[in-house]
Short mmCIF file of C-alpha atoms in Angstrom, two decimals:
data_model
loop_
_atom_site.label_atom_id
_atom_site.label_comp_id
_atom_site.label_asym_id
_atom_site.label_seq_id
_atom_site.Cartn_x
_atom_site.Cartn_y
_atom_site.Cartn_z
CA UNK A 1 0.00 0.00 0.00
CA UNK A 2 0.85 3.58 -0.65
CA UNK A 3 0.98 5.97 1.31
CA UNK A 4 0.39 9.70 0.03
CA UNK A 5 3.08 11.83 1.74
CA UNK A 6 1.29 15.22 2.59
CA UNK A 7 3.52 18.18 3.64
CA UNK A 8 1.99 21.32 5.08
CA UNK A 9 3.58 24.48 5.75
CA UNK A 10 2.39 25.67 8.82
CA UNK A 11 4.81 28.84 8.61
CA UNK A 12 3.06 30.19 5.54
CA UNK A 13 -0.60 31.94 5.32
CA UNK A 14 -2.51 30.46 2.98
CA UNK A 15 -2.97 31.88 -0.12
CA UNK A 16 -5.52 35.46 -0.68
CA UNK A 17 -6.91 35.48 -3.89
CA UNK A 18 -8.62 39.17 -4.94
CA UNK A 19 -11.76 37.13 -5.74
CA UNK A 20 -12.65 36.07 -2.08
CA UNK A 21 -11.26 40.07 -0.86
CA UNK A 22 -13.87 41.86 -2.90
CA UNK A 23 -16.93 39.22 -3.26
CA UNK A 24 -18.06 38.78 0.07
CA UNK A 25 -21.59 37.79 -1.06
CA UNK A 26 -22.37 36.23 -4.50
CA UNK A 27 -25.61 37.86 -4.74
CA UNK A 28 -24.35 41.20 -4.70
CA UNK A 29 -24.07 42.77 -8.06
CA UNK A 30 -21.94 45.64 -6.46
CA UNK A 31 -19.12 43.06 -5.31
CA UNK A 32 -19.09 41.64 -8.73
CA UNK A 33 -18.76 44.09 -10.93
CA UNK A 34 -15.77 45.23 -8.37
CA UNK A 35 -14.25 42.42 -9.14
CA UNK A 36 -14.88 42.84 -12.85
CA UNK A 37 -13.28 45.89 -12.76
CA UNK A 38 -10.37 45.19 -10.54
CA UNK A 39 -9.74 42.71 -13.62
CA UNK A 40 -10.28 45.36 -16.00
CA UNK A 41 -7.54 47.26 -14.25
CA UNK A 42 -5.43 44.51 -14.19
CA UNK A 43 -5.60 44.17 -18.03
CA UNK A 44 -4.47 48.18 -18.16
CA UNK A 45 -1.87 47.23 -15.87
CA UNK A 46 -0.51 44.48 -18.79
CA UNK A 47 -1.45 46.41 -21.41
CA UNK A 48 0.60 49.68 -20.00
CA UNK A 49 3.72 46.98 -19.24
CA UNK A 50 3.56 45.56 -22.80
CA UNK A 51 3.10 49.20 -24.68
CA UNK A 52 6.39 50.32 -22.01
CA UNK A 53 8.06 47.12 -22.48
CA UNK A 54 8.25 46.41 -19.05
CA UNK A 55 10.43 43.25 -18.02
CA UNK A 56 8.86 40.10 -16.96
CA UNK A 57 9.82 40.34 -13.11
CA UNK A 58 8.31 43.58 -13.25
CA UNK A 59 5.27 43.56 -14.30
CA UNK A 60 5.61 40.41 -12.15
CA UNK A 61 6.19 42.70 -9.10
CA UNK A 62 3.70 45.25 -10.18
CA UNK A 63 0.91 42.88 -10.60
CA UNK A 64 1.51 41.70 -7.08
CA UNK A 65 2.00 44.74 -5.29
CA UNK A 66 -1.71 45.72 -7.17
CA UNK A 67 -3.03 41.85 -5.85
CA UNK A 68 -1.79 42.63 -2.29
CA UNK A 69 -2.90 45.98 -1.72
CA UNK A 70 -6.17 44.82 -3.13
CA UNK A 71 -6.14 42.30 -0.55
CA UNK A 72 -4.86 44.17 2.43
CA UNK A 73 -6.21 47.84 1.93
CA UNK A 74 -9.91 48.56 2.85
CA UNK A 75 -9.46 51.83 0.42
CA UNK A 76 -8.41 49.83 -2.38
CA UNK A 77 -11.86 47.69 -2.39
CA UNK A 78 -13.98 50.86 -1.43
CA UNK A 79 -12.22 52.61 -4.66
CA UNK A 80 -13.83 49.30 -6.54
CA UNK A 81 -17.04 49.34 -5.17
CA UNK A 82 -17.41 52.82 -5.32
CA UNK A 83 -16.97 52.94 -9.42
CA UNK A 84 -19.42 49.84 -9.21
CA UNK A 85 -21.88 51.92 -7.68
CA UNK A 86 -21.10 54.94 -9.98
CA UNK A 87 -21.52 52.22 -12.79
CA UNK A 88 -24.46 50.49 -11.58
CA UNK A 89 -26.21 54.21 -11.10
CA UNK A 90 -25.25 55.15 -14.91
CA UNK A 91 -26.45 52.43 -15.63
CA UNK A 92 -29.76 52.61 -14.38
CA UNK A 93 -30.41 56.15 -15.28
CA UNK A 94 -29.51 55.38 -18.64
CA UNK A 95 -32.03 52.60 -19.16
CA UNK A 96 -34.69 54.69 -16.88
CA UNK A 97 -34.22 57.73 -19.31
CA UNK A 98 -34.33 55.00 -22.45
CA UNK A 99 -37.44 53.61 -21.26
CA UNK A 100 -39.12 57.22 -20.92
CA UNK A 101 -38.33 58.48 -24.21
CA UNK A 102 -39.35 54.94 -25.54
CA UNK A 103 -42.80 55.20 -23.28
CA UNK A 104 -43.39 58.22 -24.44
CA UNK A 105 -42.87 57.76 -28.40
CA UNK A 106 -45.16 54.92 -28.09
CA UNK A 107 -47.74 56.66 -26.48
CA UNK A 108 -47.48 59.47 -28.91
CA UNK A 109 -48.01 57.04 -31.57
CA UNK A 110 -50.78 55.48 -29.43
CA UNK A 111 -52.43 58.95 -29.45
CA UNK A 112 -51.90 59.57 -33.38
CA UNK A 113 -53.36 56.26 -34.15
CA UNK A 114 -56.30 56.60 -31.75
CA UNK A 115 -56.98 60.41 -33.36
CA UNK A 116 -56.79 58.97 -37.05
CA UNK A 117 -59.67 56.39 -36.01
CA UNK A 118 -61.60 58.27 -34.02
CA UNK A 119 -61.89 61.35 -36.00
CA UNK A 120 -65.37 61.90 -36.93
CA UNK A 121 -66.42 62.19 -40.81
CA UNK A 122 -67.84 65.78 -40.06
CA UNK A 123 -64.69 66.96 -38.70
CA UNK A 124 -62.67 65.42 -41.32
CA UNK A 125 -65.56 67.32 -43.52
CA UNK A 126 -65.28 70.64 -41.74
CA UNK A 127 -61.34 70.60 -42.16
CA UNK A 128 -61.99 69.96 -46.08
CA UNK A 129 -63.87 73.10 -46.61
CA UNK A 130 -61.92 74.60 -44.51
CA UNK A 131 -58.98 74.41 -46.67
CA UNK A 132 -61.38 75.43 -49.65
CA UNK A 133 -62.85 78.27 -48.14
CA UNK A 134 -59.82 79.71 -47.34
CA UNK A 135 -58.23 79.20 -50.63
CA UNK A 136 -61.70 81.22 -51.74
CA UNK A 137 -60.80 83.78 -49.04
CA UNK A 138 -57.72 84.36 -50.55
CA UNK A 139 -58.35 85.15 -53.70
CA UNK A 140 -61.10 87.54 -53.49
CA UNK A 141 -58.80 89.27 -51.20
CA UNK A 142 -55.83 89.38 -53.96
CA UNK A 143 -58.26 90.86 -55.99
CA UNK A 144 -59.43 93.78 -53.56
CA UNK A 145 -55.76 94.56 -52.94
CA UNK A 146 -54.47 94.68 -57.18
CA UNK A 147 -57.88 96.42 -57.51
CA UNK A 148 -56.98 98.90 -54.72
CA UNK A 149 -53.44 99.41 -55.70
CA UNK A 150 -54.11 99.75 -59.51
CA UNK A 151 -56.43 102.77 -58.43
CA UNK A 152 -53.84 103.93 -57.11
CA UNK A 153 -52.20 104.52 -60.40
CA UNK A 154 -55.66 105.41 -62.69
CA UNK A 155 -57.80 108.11 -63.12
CA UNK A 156 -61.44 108.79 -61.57
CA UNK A 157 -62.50 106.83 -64.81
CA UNK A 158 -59.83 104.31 -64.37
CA UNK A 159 -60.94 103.35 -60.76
CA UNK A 160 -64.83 102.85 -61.69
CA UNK A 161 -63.84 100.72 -64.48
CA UNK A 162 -61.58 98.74 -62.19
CA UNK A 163 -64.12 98.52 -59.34
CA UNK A 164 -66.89 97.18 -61.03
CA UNK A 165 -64.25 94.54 -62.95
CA UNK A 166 -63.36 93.24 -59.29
CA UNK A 167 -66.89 93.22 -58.27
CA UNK A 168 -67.79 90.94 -61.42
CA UNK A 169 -65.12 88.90 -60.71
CA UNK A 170 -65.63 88.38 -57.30
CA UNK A 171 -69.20 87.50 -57.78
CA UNK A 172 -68.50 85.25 -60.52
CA UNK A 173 -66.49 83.37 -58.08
CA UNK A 174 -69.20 83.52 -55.80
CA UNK A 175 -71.57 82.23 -57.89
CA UNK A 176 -69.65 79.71 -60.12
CA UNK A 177 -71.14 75.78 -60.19
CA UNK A 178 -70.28 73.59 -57.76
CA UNK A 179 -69.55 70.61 -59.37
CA UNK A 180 -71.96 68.08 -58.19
CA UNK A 181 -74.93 70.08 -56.70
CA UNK A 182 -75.44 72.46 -59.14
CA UNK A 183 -75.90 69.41 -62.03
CA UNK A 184 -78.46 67.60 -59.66
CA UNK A 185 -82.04 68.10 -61.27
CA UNK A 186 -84.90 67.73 -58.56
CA UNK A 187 -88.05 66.70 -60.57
#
C-alpha cells in the first residue's frame, strides 16, 4: 500500500486570492462588478507593461504589489465598489431615461393612431372646406388689394372701371357651379 506523503507548511498563510477580498456575497451585483473591474484594471496594468516594455519580473512585481494591496487595503476595495456603484447608477439612469423616451414615443403614436380612427367624418368634412374656403378667401382678397393698388395709379374713370371689374369677378367666383350640386335636377 501507498501511502500519500502530505507536507503542510504551517509557517506560511494560505494563499488570498482578490476574488474572495472583494466578493463577500455572490448575490451582490456591487461586489461583482468590483471584481470585474479590478480585472479590468489589471488588463491596463498588462497592457501599459507591454506598450512600455516592461520586463517580466516587473510587471511580475507590479501585478503583485496591485493583488496585495487589493487584498490588504480597505481603500483599495472601497475605490472598486465605489466605481461599481457609480456604474451600476449610470447604468440605471440610462435605461430609466431609455425607457421614458421609448414610453413616451409609443404613447405618442398610441395617441396619433387613436386620433386617425376616431376622427369623426364631419370633422374630417369641416377641415376639407376649410382648406377650400380659405383658398376662396384668398383670392377675393388678392383681388381687392391689385384692384386697390391699380387705383392707385388710374384716373377717376380708371378706378370705376376697375371697381366694377373686381366686383364681377368676385361675384362670378361667388356664384360659379359647384360641381356636383349644381348638375343635380330635382323633378
Amino acid at each position: 500500500m501507498h501511502r500519500r506523503k502530505i507536507s503542510l507548511c504551517l509557517n506560511s498563510p494560505p494563499k488570498q486570492y482578490v476574488y474572495n477580498s472583494l466578493i463577500i456575497r455572490e448575490d451582490k451585483h456591487e461586489q461583482i462588478l468590483a471584481y470585474a473591474l479590478y480585472k479590468v484594471y489589471k488588463n491596463k496594468v498588462i497592457k501599459q507593461a507591454r506598450h512600455e516594455l516592461w520586463s517580466g519580473p516587473q510587471l511580475a512585481l507590479q501585478l503583485k504589489n496591485l493583488h496585495d494591496s487589493v487584498i490588504q487595503q480597505e481603500g483599495m476595495r472601497q475605490h472598486f465598489y465605489q466605481q461599481a456603484r457609480e456604474m451600476s447608477e449610470k447604468f440605471i439612469n440610462e435605461t430609466k431615461e431609455r425607457i421614458k423616451r421609448d414610453a413616451v414615443s409609443e404613447y405618442q403614436e398610441k395617441v396619433a393612431q387613436y386620433r386617425r380612427i376616431i376622427t369623426p367624418p364631419w370633422v374630417k368634412f369641416v377641415k376639407w372646406l376649410g382648406v377650400g374656403l380659405s383658398g376662396l378667401i384668398a383670392s377675393v382678397v388678392v383681388i381687392v388689394m391689385l384692384t386697390g393698388f391699380s387705383a392707385l395709379f388710374l384716373g377717376k374713370e380708371g378706378r370705376t372701371q376697375i371697381a366694377v371689374a373686381a366686383g364681377k369677378t368676385i361675384f362670378k367666383i361667388l356664384n360659379s357651379d359647384i360641381p356636383v350640386a349644381d348638375h343635380l335636377s330635382v323633378d
